[in-house]
Amino acid sequence: MPTASQNALFGMGNPLLDICAVVDKDFLDKYGLKPDDQILAEEKHKEMFEEIVKKFKVEYHAGGATQNSVKVAQWMIQEPHKVATFFGCIGKDKFGKILKEKAEEAHVDAHYYEQSQEPTGTCAACITGDNRSLVANLAAANCYKKEKHLDLEENWKLVEKAQVYYIAGFFLTVSLESILKVAKHASENNRIFCLNLSAPFICEFFKEALMKVMPYVDILFGNETEATAFARGQGFETEDIEEIAKKAQSLPKENKKRQRTVVFTQGKEGTVMTKGDKVETFPVLEIDHSLIVDTNGAGDAFVGGFLSQLVQDKTFEQCIRAGHYAANVIIRHAGCTFPEKPDFH
């Protein structure tokens, strides 16, 4: 029996079309990219989007961190369709059309705010070996407007149907007021609001916005580099991941009915999770190195797996197991793509 109802999981973020290519070190150096990073495109990256298409074999995948995660959650749940809802902004163009088709294929209930000022956003995923350097050109994604979309009655109804909310930190650069409206709604109704640190630059340069949302965060996700950047930004004076998780857990919180849970992944090392006043580490699934196609989307997939069980009221241990399973599947495929059905029990 399915234990998840339609629109029970709500996600809002930057819908991007990923342009994925295996590149070389010269290409990274030319545009000043670190092998493993996530940044926003600047003026100097403009030509990069053209060059990557000309110079390398590219694949296009529907992306955007939050959209990836809700898609993976829907894939893990399978039935009913449209357990996951997604809001974001796209352009009225070819790439926007692709994103709409892909969301439909994934059985996600996507409601895009469509505008014609800006083209649909893209993200260059520059892959070298096990690393991926992501450069996001938000374009349309940056045009999401609370009053033009979130506040509309038929859209807000979908927000009210949800039990679990997930927003990647990336969206903090776009619409803090939209995030706060959703976060406060979750907190006031004792529902679960989840946020991802998403990237070091969010923890460093958008920390004011991040900390406005933090009191409403029931589950905080991140990886080890983001955790360290967060600790630096907060003046925690430690680089120990378990310590950082504890300190993040004890930051002020609005809804006292739920203690905050902090979940930090560490690539092939174990995943750290706070539990009560303890911190536990859960080993990831072993994988033969030769089976890894690309690690782009692994973090999003982990969250998607986690949310798929959370929305069905499973234990946090089960959520982590599902997260590890989903990530393990995704890294065997290019981009954030997956086989037809999961094999998770």
Short mmCIF file of C-alpha atoms in Angstrom, two decimals:
data_model
loop_
_atom_site.label_atom_id
_atom_site.label_comp_id
_atom_site.label_asym_id
_atom_site.label_seq_id
_atom_site.Cartn_x
_atom_site.Cartn_y
_atom_site.Cartn_z
CA MET A 1 0.00 0.00 0.00
CA PRO A 2 1.40 3.41 -0.88
CA THR A 3 1.78 5.49 2.26
CA ALA A 4 2.53 8.74 0.41
CA SER A 5 -0.26 10.96 -0.83
CA GLN A 6 -0.22 13.25 -3.86
CA ASN A 7 1.60 16.56 -3.37
CA ALA A 8 2.87 15.41 0.04
CA LEU A 9 6.40 16.53 -0.87
CA PHE A 10 6.93 20.15 -1.89
CA GLY A 11 10.10 21.45 -3.55
CA MET A 12 10.93 24.92 -4.82
CA GLY A 13 14.14 25.96 -6.53
CA ASN A 14 16.11 26.74 -9.67
CA PRO A 15 15.06 24.59 -12.65
CA LEU A 16 18.16 24.33 -14.84
CA LEU A 17 19.11 22.36 -17.90
CA ASP A 18 22.46 20.69 -17.22
CA ILE A 19 25.03 20.77 -20.00
CA CYS A 20 27.34 17.91 -19.04
CA ALA A 21 30.72 17.19 -20.57
CA VAL A 22 33.96 15.48 -19.68
CA VAL A 23 36.50 18.29 -20.00
CA ASP A 24 40.26 18.64 -19.45
CA LYS A 25 42.33 20.52 -16.90
CA ASP A 26 43.19 23.22 -19.45
CA PHE A 27 39.50 24.01 -19.81
CA LEU A 28 39.08 24.32 -16.03
CA ASP A 29 42.17 26.51 -15.77
CA LYS A 30 41.10 28.74 -18.64
CA TYR A 31 37.92 29.69 -16.78
CA GLY A 32 39.45 29.60 -13.30
CA LEU A 33 37.39 26.63 -12.12
CA LYS A 34 38.20 24.31 -9.22
CA PRO A 35 37.78 20.61 -10.13
CA ASP A 36 35.05 20.11 -7.51
CA ASP A 37 32.90 23.17 -6.87
CA GLN A 38 29.56 24.88 -7.45
CA ILE A 39 29.51 28.54 -8.47
CA LEU A 40 27.29 31.08 -10.20
CA ALA A 41 28.37 32.15 -13.68
CA GLU A 42 30.04 35.54 -13.97
CA GLU A 43 30.85 37.67 -17.00
CA LYS A 44 34.08 35.71 -17.60
CA HIS A 45 32.14 32.44 -17.96
CA LYS A 46 29.83 33.63 -20.74
CA GLU A 47 31.92 32.15 -23.58
CA MET A 48 32.45 28.96 -21.63
CA PHE A 49 28.88 27.85 -22.33
CA GLU A 50 29.50 28.14 -26.07
CA GLU A 51 32.97 26.62 -25.96
CA ILE A 52 31.92 23.54 -24.00
CA VAL A 53 29.32 22.69 -26.64
CA LYS A 54 31.77 23.23 -29.52
CA LYS A 55 34.77 21.50 -28.00
CA PHE A 56 33.41 18.53 -26.07
CA LYS A 57 30.72 15.90 -26.41
CA VAL A 58 27.87 17.28 -24.32
CA GLU A 59 24.76 15.66 -22.91
CA TYR A 60 21.72 17.64 -21.83
CA HIS A 61 19.95 16.59 -18.64
CA ALA A 62 17.13 18.23 -16.72
CA GLY A 63 18.76 19.54 -13.57
CA GLY A 64 18.62 22.02 -10.75
CA ALA A 65 19.37 20.66 -7.29
CA THR A 66 15.88 20.74 -5.78
CA GLN A 67 14.23 19.48 -8.95
CA ASN A 68 16.71 16.57 -9.08
CA SER A 69 15.95 15.63 -5.48
CA VAL A 70 12.16 15.66 -5.83
CA LYS A 71 12.45 13.63 -9.04
CA VAL A 72 14.56 10.99 -7.31
CA ALA A 73 12.08 10.93 -4.40
CA GLN A 74 9.22 10.38 -6.86
CA TRP A 75 11.22 7.63 -8.61
CA MET A 76 11.84 5.86 -5.29
CA ILE A 77 8.13 6.09 -4.38
CA GLN A 78 6.89 5.10 -7.89
CA GLU A 79 3.15 5.12 -7.05
CA PRO A 80 1.10 7.23 -6.74
CA HIS A 81 2.36 9.69 -9.33
CA LYS A 82 2.72 13.36 -8.36
CA VAL A 83 3.66 12.82 -4.73
CA ALA A 84 6.27 15.48 -5.46
CA THR A 85 5.38 19.07 -6.36
CA PHE A 86 7.92 21.47 -7.81
CA PHE A 87 7.86 25.28 -8.25
CA GLY A 88 10.47 27.32 -10.15
CA CYS A 89 10.86 29.78 -13.00
CA ILE A 90 11.67 29.01 -16.66
CA GLY A 91 11.67 30.84 -19.98
CA LYS A 92 9.27 30.33 -22.87
CA ASP A 93 11.83 28.50 -25.01
CA LYS A 94 13.18 25.14 -26.17
CA PHE A 95 15.07 24.42 -22.94
CA GLY A 96 11.98 25.30 -20.89
CA LYS A 97 9.95 22.91 -22.98
CA ILE A 98 12.50 20.14 -22.32
CA LEU A 99 12.31 20.75 -18.56
CA LYS A 100 8.50 20.52 -18.67
CA GLU A 101 8.63 17.26 -20.63
CA LYS A 102 11.25 15.75 -18.31
CA ALA A 103 9.27 16.67 -15.19
CA GLU A 104 6.21 15.03 -16.69
CA GLU A 105 8.17 11.89 -17.59
CA ALA A 106 9.35 11.75 -13.97
CA HIS A 107 5.71 12.08 -12.76
CA VAL A 108 6.52 15.21 -10.79
CA ASP A 109 3.73 17.78 -10.45
CA ALA A 110 5.74 20.75 -11.74
CA HIS A 111 4.17 24.19 -11.83
CA TYR A 112 6.57 26.60 -13.46
CA TYR A 113 6.31 30.35 -13.46
CA GLU A 114 6.95 31.09 -17.14
CA GLN A 115 8.23 34.45 -18.30
CA SER A 116 9.83 35.74 -21.51
CA GLN A 117 12.32 38.31 -20.15
CA GLU A 118 15.02 35.71 -19.54
CA PRO A 119 15.85 32.36 -21.16
CA THR A 120 15.65 29.09 -19.20
CA GLY A 121 18.63 28.67 -16.88
CA THR A 122 21.52 26.32 -17.62
CA CYS A 123 24.28 24.70 -15.62
CA ALA A 124 27.59 23.61 -17.12
CA ALA A 125 28.74 20.42 -15.41
CA CYS A 126 32.46 20.17 -16.17
CA ILE A 127 33.51 16.65 -15.36
CA THR A 128 37.11 15.52 -14.80
CA GLY A 129 37.54 12.03 -13.34
CA ASP A 130 35.48 11.73 -10.15
CA ASN A 131 35.07 15.48 -9.85
CA ARG A 132 32.51 17.84 -11.24
CA SER A 133 32.70 21.61 -11.36
CA LEU A 134 29.28 23.21 -11.73
CA VAL A 135 28.75 26.67 -13.18
CA ALA A 136 25.15 27.83 -13.06
CA ASN A 137 23.76 30.53 -15.32
CA LEU A 138 20.47 31.08 -13.52
CA ALA A 139 18.85 33.40 -16.08
CA ALA A 140 15.08 32.67 -15.85
CA ALA A 141 15.50 30.73 -12.58
CA ASN A 142 16.50 34.02 -10.97
CA CYS A 143 13.16 35.60 -11.96
CA TYR A 144 10.93 33.62 -9.60
CA LYS A 145 8.50 36.02 -7.92
CA LYS A 146 6.49 35.26 -4.79
CA GLU A 147 3.58 37.53 -5.70
CA LYS A 148 3.49 36.32 -9.33
CA HIS A 149 3.40 32.61 -8.49
CA LEU A 150 3.66 31.33 -4.91
CA ASP A 151 0.91 33.63 -3.62
CA LEU A 152 -1.61 32.61 -6.28
CA GLU A 153 -4.42 30.67 -4.66
CA GLU A 154 -4.18 27.55 -6.85
CA ASN A 155 -0.43 27.35 -6.19
CA TRP A 156 -0.58 28.03 -2.45
CA LYS A 157 -3.20 25.23 -2.19
CA LEU A 158 -0.47 22.81 -3.30
CA VAL A 159 1.88 24.16 -0.63
CA GLU A 160 -0.82 23.54 1.98
CA LYS A 161 -1.22 19.91 0.85
CA ALA A 162 2.42 19.09 1.64
CA GLN A 163 3.75 17.34 4.74
CA VAL A 164 7.45 17.69 3.88
CA TYR A 165 9.14 20.72 2.32
CA TYR A 166 12.56 20.76 0.69
CA ILE A 167 14.47 23.74 -0.68
CA ALA A 168 18.12 23.80 -1.72
CA GLY A 169 20.20 26.67 -0.35
CA PHE A 170 20.78 27.77 -3.95
CA PHE A 171 17.29 29.32 -3.96
CA LEU A 172 18.39 31.76 -1.22
CA THR A 173 20.03 33.82 -3.97
CA VAL A 174 16.69 34.07 -5.80
CA SER A 175 13.72 34.56 -3.47
CA LEU A 176 14.28 34.66 0.28
CA GLU A 177 10.69 35.90 0.79
CA SER A 178 9.28 32.81 -0.97
CA ILE A 179 11.41 30.50 1.20
CA LEU A 180 10.37 32.28 4.39
CA LYS A 181 6.68 32.10 3.51
CA VAL A 182 6.93 28.32 2.99
CA ALA A 183 9.23 27.77 6.00
CA LYS A 184 6.95 29.68 8.36
CA HIS A 185 3.91 27.79 7.06
CA ALA A 186 5.67 24.48 7.76
CA SER A 187 6.76 25.57 11.22
CA GLU A 188 3.33 26.90 12.24
CA ASN A 189 1.66 23.68 11.11
CA ASN A 190 4.28 21.35 12.65
CA ARG A 191 5.32 19.98 9.27
CA ILE A 192 8.86 19.16 8.24
CA PHE A 193 10.97 21.83 6.54
CA CYS A 194 14.29 20.74 5.03
CA LEU A 195 17.09 22.91 3.70
CA ASN A 196 20.37 22.10 1.99
CA LEU A 197 23.52 24.19 2.47
CA SER A 198 24.12 23.44 -1.25
CA ALA A 199 27.50 25.14 -1.77
CA PRO A 200 30.33 26.84 0.10
CA PHE A 201 29.45 30.18 -1.53
CA ILE A 202 25.96 30.03 0.01
CA CYS A 203 27.44 29.53 3.49
CA GLU A 204 29.92 32.36 2.95
CA PHE A 205 28.20 35.04 0.88
CA PHE A 206 24.52 34.42 1.60
CA LYS A 207 24.85 33.61 5.27
CA GLU A 208 22.54 36.44 6.36
CA ALA A 209 19.69 35.01 4.24
CA LEU A 210 20.62 31.48 5.34
CA MET A 211 20.40 32.42 9.01
CA LYS A 212 17.00 34.07 8.53
CA VAL A 213 15.68 30.68 7.39
CA MET A 214 17.62 28.53 9.89
CA PRO A 215 15.14 28.91 12.81
CA TYR A 216 12.54 27.10 10.66
CA VAL A 217 14.82 24.27 9.53
CA ASP A 218 13.89 20.82 10.87
CA ILE A 219 16.40 18.90 8.74
CA LEU A 220 19.62 20.46 7.49
CA PHE A 221 21.53 18.71 4.71
CA GLY A 222 25.04 19.36 3.43
CA ASN A 223 28.31 17.72 2.43
CA GLU A 224 31.66 17.96 4.21
CA THR A 225 32.98 21.00 2.29
CA GLU A 226 29.72 22.90 2.83
CA ALA A 227 29.73 21.95 6.52
CA THR A 228 33.26 23.32 6.91
CA ALA A 229 32.36 26.54 5.07
CA PHE A 230 29.27 26.87 7.26
CA ALA A 231 31.35 26.40 10.42
CA ARG A 232 33.79 29.08 9.24
CA GLY A 233 30.96 31.49 8.46
CA GLN A 234 29.42 30.89 11.89
CA GLY A 235 32.71 31.09 13.79
CA PHE A 236 32.32 27.56 15.19
CA GLU A 237 36.12 27.23 15.39
CA THR A 238 36.16 23.54 14.50
CA GLU A 239 36.61 21.52 11.34
CA ASP A 240 35.36 18.31 12.94
CA ILE A 241 32.23 17.31 10.98
CA GLU A 242 30.49 15.72 13.98
CA GLU A 243 31.14 18.81 16.11
CA ILE A 244 29.81 21.07 13.35
CA ALA A 245 26.67 18.91 13.09
CA LYS A 246 26.10 19.25 16.85
CA LYS A 247 26.58 23.00 16.79
CA ALA A 248 24.28 23.41 13.77
CA GLN A 249 21.67 21.29 15.54
CA SER A 250 21.66 23.57 18.59
CA LEU A 251 21.18 26.85 16.68
CA PRO A 252 17.91 28.64 17.65
CA LYS A 253 14.72 26.99 16.39
CA GLU A 254 11.11 28.22 16.15
CA ASN A 255 9.07 25.01 16.29
CA LYS A 256 10.07 23.43 19.61
CA LYS A 257 7.99 20.30 18.92
CA ARG A 258 10.73 18.98 16.65
CA GLN A 259 14.43 18.87 17.41
CA ARG A 260 16.55 19.78 14.41
CA THR A 261 18.30 16.90 12.65
CA VAL A 262 21.55 17.59 10.80
CA VAL A 263 22.73 15.25 8.04
CA PHE A 264 26.18 15.67 6.46
CA THR A 265 27.36 13.39 3.65
CA GLN A 266 31.08 12.89 3.03
CA GLY A 267 31.37 11.30 -0.41
CA LYS A 268 32.59 7.75 0.04
CA GLU A 269 33.09 8.25 3.78
CA GLY A 270 30.16 7.64 6.11
CA THR A 271 27.18 9.99 6.49
CA VAL A 272 26.97 11.85 9.78
CA MET A 273 23.58 12.42 11.45
CA THR A 274 22.62 14.01 14.76
CA LYS A 275 20.28 11.94 16.87
CA GLY A 276 19.06 13.41 20.13
CA ASP A 277 22.29 14.55 21.75
CA LYS A 278 24.40 11.96 19.93
CA VAL A 279 25.99 11.99 16.48
CA GLU A 280 26.00 8.77 14.48
CA THR A 281 27.91 7.80 11.35
CA PHE A 282 26.35 5.54 8.73
CA PRO A 283 28.65 3.85 6.19
CA VAL A 284 27.78 4.30 2.51
CA LEU A 285 27.32 1.37 0.13
CA GLU A 286 30.54 -0.01 -1.33
CA ILE A 287 31.00 0.52 -5.05
CA ASP A 288 33.71 -0.61 -7.41
CA HIS A 289 35.48 2.49 -8.69
CA SER A 290 35.19 1.32 -12.31
CA LEU A 291 31.38 1.45 -12.08
CA ILE A 292 31.26 5.17 -11.30
CA VAL A 293 30.21 7.08 -14.42
CA ASP A 294 29.97 10.50 -12.79
CA THR A 295 29.27 11.80 -9.31
CA ASN A 296 27.25 14.80 -10.51
CA GLY A 297 23.85 14.55 -8.84
CA ALA A 298 24.96 12.16 -6.07
CA GLY A 299 24.17 14.65 -3.31
CA ASP A 300 20.80 15.52 -4.84
CA ALA A 301 20.02 11.82 -5.17
CA PHE A 302 20.92 11.17 -1.54
CA VAL A 303 18.43 13.84 -0.45
CA GLY A 304 15.81 12.45 -2.85
CA GLY A 305 16.14 8.96 -1.41
CA PHE A 306 16.00 10.36 2.11
CA LEU A 307 12.86 12.42 1.39
CA SER A 308 11.12 9.46 -0.28
CA GLN A 309 11.07 7.63 3.06
CA LEU A 310 10.56 10.72 5.22
CA VAL A 311 7.32 11.50 3.39
CA GLN A 312 6.20 7.94 4.20
CA ASP A 313 6.94 8.41 7.93
CA LYS A 314 9.84 5.96 7.99
CA THR A 315 12.65 6.15 10.57
CA PHE A 316 15.67 8.40 9.99
CA GLU A 317 17.82 5.26 9.71
CA GLN A 318 15.63 4.05 6.86
CA CYS A 319 15.78 7.52 5.27
CA ILE A 320 19.58 7.39 5.27
CA ARG A 321 19.62 3.86 3.86
CA ALA A 322 17.38 5.03 1.00
CA GLY A 323 19.59 8.08 0.47
CA HIS A 324 22.67 5.90 0.19
CA TYR A 325 20.88 3.54 -2.17
CA ALA A 326 19.73 6.35 -4.49
CA ALA A 327 23.17 7.99 -4.58
CA ASN A 328 24.77 4.63 -5.33
CA VAL A 329 22.44 4.18 -8.33
CA ILE A 330 22.87 7.73 -9.68
CA ILE A 331 26.67 7.64 -9.78
CA ARG A 332 26.44 4.69 -12.19
CA HIS A 333 24.61 6.91 -14.70
CA ALA A 334 25.42 10.17 -16.47
CA GLY A 335 23.89 13.24 -14.82
CA CYS A 336 21.03 12.84 -12.38
CA THR A 337 19.40 10.01 -14.34
CA PHE A 338 18.27 6.58 -13.18
CA PRO A 339 16.95 3.20 -14.36
CA GLU A 340 13.23 2.56 -14.78
CA LYS A 341 12.52 1.19 -11.31
CA PRO A 342 14.34 1.19 -7.98
CA ASP A 343 15.32 -2.01 -6.22
CA PHE A 344 15.17 -0.77 -2.65
CA HIS A 345 13.66 -2.73 0.24
#
